[in-house]
mmCIF file of C-alpha atoms and ligand atoms in Angstrom:
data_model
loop_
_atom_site.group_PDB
_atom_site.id
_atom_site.type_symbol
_atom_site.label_atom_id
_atom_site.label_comp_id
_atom_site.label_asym_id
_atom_site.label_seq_id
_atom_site.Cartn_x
_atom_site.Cartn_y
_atom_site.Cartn_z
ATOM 1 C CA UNK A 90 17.898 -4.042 17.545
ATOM 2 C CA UNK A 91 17.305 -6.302 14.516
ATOM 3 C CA UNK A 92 14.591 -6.231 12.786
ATOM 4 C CA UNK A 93 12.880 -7.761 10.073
ATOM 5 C CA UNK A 94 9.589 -6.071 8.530
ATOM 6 C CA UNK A 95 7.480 -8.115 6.297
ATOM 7 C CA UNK A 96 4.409 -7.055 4.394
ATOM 8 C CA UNK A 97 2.666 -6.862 0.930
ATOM 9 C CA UNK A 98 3.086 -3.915 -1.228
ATOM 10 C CA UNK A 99 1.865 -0.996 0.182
ATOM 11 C CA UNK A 100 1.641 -2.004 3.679
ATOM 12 C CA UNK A 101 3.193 0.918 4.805
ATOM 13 C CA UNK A 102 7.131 -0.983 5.470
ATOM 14 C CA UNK A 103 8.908 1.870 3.992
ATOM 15 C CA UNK A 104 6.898 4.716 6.067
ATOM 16 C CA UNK A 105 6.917 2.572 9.433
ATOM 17 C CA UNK A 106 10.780 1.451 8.665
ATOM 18 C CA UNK A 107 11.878 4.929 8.146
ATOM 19 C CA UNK A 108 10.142 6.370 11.662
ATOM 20 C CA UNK A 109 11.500 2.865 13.193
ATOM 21 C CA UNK A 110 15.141 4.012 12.325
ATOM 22 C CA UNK A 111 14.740 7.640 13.306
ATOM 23 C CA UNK A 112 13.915 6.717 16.583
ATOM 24 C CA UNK A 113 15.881 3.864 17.473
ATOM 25 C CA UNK A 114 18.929 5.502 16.048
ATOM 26 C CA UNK A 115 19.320 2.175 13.931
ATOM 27 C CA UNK A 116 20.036 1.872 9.762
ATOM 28 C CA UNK A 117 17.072 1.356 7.561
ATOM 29 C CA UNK A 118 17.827 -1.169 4.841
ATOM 30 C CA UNK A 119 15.650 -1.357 2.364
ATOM 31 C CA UNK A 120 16.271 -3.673 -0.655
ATOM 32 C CA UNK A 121 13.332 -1.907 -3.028
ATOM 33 C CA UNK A 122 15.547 1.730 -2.374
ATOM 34 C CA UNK A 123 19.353 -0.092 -2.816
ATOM 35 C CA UNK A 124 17.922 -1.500 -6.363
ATOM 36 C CA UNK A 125 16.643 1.458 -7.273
ATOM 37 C CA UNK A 126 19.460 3.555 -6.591
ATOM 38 C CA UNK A 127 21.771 0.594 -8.568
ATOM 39 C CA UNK A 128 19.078 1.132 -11.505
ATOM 40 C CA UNK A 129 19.545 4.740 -11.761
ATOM 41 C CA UNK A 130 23.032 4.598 -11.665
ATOM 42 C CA UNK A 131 23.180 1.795 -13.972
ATOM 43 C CA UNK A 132 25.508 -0.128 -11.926
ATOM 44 C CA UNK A 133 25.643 -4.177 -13.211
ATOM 45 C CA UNK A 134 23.480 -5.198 -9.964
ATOM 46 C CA UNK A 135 21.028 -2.352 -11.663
ATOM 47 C CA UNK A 136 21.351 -2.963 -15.372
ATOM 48 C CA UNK A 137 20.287 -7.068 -14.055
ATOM 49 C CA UNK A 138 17.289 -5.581 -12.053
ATOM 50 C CA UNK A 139 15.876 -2.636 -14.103
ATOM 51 C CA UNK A 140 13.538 -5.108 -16.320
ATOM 52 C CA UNK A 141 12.575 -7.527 -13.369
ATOM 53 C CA UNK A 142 11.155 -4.810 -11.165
ATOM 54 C CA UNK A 143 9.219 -3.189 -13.982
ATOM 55 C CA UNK A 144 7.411 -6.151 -14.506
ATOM 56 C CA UNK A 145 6.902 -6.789 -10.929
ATOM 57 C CA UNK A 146 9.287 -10.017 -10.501
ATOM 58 C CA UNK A 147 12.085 -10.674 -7.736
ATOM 59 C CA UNK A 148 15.460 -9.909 -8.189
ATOM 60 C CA UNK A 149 17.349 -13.229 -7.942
ATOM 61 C CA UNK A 150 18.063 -14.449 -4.159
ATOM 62 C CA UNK A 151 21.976 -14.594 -4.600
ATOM 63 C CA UNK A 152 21.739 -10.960 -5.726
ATOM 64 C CA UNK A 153 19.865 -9.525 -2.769
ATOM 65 C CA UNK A 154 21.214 -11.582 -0.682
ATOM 66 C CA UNK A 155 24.643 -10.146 -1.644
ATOM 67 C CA UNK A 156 23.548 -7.173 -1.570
ATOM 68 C CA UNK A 157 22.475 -7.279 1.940
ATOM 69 C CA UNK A 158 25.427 -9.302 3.027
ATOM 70 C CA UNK A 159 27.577 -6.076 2.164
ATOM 71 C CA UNK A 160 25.188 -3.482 3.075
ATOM 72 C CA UNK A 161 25.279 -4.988 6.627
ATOM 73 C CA UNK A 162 28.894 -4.880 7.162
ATOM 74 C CA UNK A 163 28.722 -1.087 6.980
ATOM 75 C CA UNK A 164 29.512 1.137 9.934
ATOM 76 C CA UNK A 165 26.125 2.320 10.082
ATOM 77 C CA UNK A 166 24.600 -0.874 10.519
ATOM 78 C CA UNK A 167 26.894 -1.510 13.824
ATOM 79 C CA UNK A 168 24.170 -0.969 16.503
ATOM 80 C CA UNK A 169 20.995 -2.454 15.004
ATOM 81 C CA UNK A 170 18.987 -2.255 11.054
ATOM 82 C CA UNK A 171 15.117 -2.684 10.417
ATOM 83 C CA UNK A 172 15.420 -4.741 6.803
ATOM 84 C CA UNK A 173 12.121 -3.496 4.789
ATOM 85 C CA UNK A 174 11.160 -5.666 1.764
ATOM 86 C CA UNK A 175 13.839 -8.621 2.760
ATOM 87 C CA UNK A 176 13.929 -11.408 3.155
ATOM 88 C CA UNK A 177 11.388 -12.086 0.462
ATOM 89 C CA UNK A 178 11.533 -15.955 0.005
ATOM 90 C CA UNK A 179 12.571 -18.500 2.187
ATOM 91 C CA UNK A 180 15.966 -18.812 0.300
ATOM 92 C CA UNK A 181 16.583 -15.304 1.572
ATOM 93 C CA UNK A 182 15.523 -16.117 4.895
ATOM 94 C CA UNK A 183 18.149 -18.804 4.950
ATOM 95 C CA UNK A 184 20.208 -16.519 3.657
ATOM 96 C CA UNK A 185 19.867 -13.800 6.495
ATOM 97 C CA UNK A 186 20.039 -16.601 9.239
ATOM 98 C CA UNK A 187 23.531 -17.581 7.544
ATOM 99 C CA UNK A 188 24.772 -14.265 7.076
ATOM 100 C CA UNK A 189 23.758 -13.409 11.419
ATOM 101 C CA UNK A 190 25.340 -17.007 12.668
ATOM 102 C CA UNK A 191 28.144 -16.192 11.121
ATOM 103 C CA UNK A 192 28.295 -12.936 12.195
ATOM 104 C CA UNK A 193 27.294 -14.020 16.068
ATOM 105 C CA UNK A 194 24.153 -12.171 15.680
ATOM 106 C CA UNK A 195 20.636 -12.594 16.360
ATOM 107 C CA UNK A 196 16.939 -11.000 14.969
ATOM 108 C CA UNK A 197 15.061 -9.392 17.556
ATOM 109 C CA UNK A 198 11.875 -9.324 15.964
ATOM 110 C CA UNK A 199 10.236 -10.321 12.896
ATOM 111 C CA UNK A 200 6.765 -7.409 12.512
ATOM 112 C CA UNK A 201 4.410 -8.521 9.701
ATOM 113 C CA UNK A 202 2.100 -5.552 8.399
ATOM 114 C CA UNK A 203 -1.222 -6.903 7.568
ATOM 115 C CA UNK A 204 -3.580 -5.015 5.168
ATOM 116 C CA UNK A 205 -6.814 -5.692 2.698
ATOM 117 C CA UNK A 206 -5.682 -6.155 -0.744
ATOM 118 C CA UNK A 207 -8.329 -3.287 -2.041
ATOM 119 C CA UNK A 208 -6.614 -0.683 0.820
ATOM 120 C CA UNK A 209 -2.962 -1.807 -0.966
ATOM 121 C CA UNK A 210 -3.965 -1.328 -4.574
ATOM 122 C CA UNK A 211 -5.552 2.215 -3.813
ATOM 123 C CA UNK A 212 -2.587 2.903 -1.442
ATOM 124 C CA UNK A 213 -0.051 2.518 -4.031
ATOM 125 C CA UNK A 214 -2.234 4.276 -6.623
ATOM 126 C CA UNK A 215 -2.432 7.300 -4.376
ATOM 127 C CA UNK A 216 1.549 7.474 -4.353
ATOM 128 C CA UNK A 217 1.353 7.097 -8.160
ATOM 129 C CA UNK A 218 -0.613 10.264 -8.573
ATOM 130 C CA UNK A 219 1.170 11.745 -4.960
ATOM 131 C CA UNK A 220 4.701 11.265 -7.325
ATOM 132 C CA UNK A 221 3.222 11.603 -10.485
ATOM 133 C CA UNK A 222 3.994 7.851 -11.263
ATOM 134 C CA UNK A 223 7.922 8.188 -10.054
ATOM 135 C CA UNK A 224 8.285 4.281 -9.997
ATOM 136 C CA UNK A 225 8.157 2.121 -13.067
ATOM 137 C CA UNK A 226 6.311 -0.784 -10.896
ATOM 138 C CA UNK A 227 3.395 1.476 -9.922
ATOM 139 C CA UNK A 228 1.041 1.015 -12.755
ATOM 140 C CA UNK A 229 -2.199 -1.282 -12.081
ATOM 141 C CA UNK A 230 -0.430 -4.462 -14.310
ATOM 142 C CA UNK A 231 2.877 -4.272 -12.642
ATOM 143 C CA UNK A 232 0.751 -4.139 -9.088
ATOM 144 C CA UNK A 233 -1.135 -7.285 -10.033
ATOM 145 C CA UNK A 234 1.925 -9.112 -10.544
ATOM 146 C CA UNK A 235 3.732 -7.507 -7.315
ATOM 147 C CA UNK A 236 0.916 -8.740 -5.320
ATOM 148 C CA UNK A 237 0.420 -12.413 -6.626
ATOM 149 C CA UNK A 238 4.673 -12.543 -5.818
ATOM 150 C CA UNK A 239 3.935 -11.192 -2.809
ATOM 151 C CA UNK A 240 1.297 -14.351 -2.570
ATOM 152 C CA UNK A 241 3.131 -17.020 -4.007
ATOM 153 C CA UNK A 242 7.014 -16.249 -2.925
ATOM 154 C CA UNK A 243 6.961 -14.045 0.286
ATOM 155 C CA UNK A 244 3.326 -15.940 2.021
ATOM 156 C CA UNK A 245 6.092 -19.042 3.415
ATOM 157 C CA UNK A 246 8.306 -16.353 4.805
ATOM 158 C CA UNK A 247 5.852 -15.366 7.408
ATOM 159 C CA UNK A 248 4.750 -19.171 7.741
ATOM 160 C CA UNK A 249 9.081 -19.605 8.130
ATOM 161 C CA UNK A 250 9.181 -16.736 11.482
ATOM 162 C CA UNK A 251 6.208 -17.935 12.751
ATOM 163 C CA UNK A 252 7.621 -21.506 13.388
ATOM 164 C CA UNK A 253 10.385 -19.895 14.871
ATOM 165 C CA UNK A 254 8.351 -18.132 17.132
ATOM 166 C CA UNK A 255 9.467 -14.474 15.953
ATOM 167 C CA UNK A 256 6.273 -13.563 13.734
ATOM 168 C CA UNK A 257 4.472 -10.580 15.474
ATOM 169 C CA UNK A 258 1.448 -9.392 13.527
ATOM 170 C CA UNK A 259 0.242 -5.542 13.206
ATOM 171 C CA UNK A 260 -2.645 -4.341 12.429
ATOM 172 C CA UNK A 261 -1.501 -2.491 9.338
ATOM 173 C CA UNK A 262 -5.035 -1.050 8.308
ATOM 174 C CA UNK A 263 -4.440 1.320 11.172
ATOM 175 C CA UNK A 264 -4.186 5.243 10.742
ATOM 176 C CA UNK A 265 -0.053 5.653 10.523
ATOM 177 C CA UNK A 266 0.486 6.774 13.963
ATOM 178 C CA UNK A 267 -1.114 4.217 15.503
ATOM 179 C CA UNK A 268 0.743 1.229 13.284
ATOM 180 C CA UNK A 269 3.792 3.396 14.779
ATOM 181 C CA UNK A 270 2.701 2.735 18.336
ATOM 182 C CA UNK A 271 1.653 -1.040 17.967
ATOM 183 C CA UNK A 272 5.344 -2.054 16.476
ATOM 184 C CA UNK A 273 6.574 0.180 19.417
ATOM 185 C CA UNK A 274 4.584 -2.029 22.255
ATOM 186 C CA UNK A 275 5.299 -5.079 20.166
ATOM 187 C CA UNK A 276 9.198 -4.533 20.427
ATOM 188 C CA UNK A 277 8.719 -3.270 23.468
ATOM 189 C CA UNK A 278 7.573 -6.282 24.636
ATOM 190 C CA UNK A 279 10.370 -8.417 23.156
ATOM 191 C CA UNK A 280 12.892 -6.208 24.985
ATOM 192 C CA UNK A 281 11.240 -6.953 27.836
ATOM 193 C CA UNK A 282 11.085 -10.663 27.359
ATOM 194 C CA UNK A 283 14.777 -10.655 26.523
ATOM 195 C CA UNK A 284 15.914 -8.337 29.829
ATOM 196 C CA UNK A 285 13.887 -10.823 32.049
ATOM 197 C CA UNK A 286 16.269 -13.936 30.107
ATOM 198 C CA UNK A 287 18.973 -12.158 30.303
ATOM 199 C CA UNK A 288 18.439 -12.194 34.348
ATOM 200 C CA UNK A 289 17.684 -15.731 34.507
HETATM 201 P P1 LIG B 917 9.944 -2.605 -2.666
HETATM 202 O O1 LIG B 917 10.488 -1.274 -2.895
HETATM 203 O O2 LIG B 917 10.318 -3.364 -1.444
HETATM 204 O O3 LIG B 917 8.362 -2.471 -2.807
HETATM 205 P P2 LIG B 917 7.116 -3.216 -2.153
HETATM 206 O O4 LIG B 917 7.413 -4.328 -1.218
HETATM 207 O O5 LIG B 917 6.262 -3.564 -3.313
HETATM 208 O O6 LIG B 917 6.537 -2.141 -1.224
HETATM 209 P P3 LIG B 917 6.177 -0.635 -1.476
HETATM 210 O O7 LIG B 917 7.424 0.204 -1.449
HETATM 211 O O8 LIG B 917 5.273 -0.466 -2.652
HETATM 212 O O9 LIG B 917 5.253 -0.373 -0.210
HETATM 213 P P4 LIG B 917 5.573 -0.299 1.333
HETATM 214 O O10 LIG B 917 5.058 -1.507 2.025
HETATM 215 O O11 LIG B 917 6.973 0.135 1.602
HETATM 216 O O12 LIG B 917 4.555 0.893 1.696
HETATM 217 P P5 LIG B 917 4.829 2.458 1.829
HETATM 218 O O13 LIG B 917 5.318 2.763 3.188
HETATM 219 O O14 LIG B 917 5.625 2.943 0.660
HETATM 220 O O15 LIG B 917 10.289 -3.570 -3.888
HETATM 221 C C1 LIG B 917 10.134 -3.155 -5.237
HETATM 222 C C2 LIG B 917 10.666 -4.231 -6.176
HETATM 223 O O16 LIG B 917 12.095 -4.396 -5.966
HETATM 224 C C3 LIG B 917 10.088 -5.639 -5.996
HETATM 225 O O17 LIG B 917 8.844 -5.800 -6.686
HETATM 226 C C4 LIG B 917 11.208 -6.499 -6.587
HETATM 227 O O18 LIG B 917 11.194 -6.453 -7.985
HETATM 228 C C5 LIG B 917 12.451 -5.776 -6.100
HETATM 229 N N1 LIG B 917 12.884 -6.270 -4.774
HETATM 230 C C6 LIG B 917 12.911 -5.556 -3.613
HETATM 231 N N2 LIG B 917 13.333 -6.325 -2.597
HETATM 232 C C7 LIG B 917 13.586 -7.553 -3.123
HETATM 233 C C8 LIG B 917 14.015 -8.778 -2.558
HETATM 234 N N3 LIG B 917 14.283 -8.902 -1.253
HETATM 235 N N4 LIG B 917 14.149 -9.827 -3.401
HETATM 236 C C9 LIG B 917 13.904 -9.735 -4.711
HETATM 237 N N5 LIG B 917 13.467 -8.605 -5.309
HETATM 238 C C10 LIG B 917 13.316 -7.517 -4.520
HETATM 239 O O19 LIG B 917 3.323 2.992 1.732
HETATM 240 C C11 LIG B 917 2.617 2.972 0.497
HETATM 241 C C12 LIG B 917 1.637 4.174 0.485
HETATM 242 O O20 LIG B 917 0.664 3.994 1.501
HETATM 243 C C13 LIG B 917 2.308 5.528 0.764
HETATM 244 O O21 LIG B 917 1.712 6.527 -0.025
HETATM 245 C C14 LIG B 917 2.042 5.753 2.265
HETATM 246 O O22 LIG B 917 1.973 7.107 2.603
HETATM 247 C C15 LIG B 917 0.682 5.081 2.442
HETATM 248 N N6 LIG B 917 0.503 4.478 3.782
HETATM 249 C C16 LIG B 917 1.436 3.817 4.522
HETATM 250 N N7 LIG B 917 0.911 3.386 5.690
HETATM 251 C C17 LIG B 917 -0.405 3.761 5.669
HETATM 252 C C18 LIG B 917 -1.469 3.592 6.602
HETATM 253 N N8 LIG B 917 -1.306 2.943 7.770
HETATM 254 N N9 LIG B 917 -2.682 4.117 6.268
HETATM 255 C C19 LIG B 917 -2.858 4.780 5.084
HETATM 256 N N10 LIG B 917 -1.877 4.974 4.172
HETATM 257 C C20 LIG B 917 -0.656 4.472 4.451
#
């Protein structure tokens, strides 16, 4: 499967993404964990992003969008990938559908996490202390600025699936397991809608 996983800061993409590809057996891709990693190892993709991310901007589109574009061409990424954190504006979204046409590939699913904006700000300040403060973009400023992003830039992405008729909300103020269980029934359901096309 393909899927896409939208949702504001601490809506739980990463935790839900990582159980997704554990058991569907399919690559997690998360575009928050490849900058990261390019930032610590100072790469040039890194040494561009390091400054944006600390104060809670996007990375340009042509970067991630690269970045994906490569990362999806990996063997790994052969039998399905659950993207966390992209496509994050509706340039990236273009992007992506480029990158599948030409590629002969579709999304499955698009799940959007929705959560109260108090429950996301004490979330992410529980990780702080959880980590001791391990990412630069976890201090109360840097969230502010995630979060009106999040409002501004990533808001038309959901508005983009939905007219496509791929947008399937969850409940993401749910305990953990049972956000688990809802995207399970909700792709569930999509496998079952494609089978039954499949048979005519
Ligand atoms: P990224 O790493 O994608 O961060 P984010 O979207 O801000 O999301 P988080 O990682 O903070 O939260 P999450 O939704 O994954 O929640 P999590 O599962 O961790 O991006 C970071 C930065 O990189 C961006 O600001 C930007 O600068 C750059 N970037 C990345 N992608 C980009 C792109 N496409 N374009 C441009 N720039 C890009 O959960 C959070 C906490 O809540 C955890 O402690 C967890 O245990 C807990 N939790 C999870 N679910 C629940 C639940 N149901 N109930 C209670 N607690 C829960």
């Amino acid at each position: 499967m393909r899927i896409v996983l939208l949702g504001p800061p601490g809506s739980g993409k990463g935790t839900q993404a990582a159980r997704l590809s554990e058991s569907l057996g399919i690559a997690h891709l998360s575009t928050g964990d490849i900058l990261r990693s390019a930032v610590a190892a100072k790469t040039p993709v890194g040494l561009r992003a390091a400054q944006i991310i600390q104060r809670g901007n996007l990375v340009p589109d042509s970067v991630v969008i690269s970045v994906i574009a490569d990362r999806i061409e990996q063997p790994d990424c052969s039998s399905g990938f659950i993207l966390d954190g992209f496509p994050r504006t509706i340039a990236q979204a273009e992007g992506l559908d480029e990158l599948l046409k030409g590629r002969g590939i579709l999304l499955d699913a698009v799940v959007e996490l929705t959560v109260d904006e108090g429950a996301l700000i004490a979330r992410i300040e529980g990780r702080a202390r959880e980590t001791g403060g391990a990412r630069a973009d976890d201090n109360p400023e840097t969230v502010r600025r995630r979060l009106e992003v999040y409002r501004s830039r990533t808001t038309p992405v959901s508005a983009y699936y939905r007219a496509q008729g791929q947008l399937h909300g969850v409940d993401g103020m749910l305990p953990i397991d049972e956000v688990t269980k809802e995207i399970g029934e909700v792709l569930g359901g999509v496998e079952l809608q494609r089978t039954a096309l499949q048979n005519g």
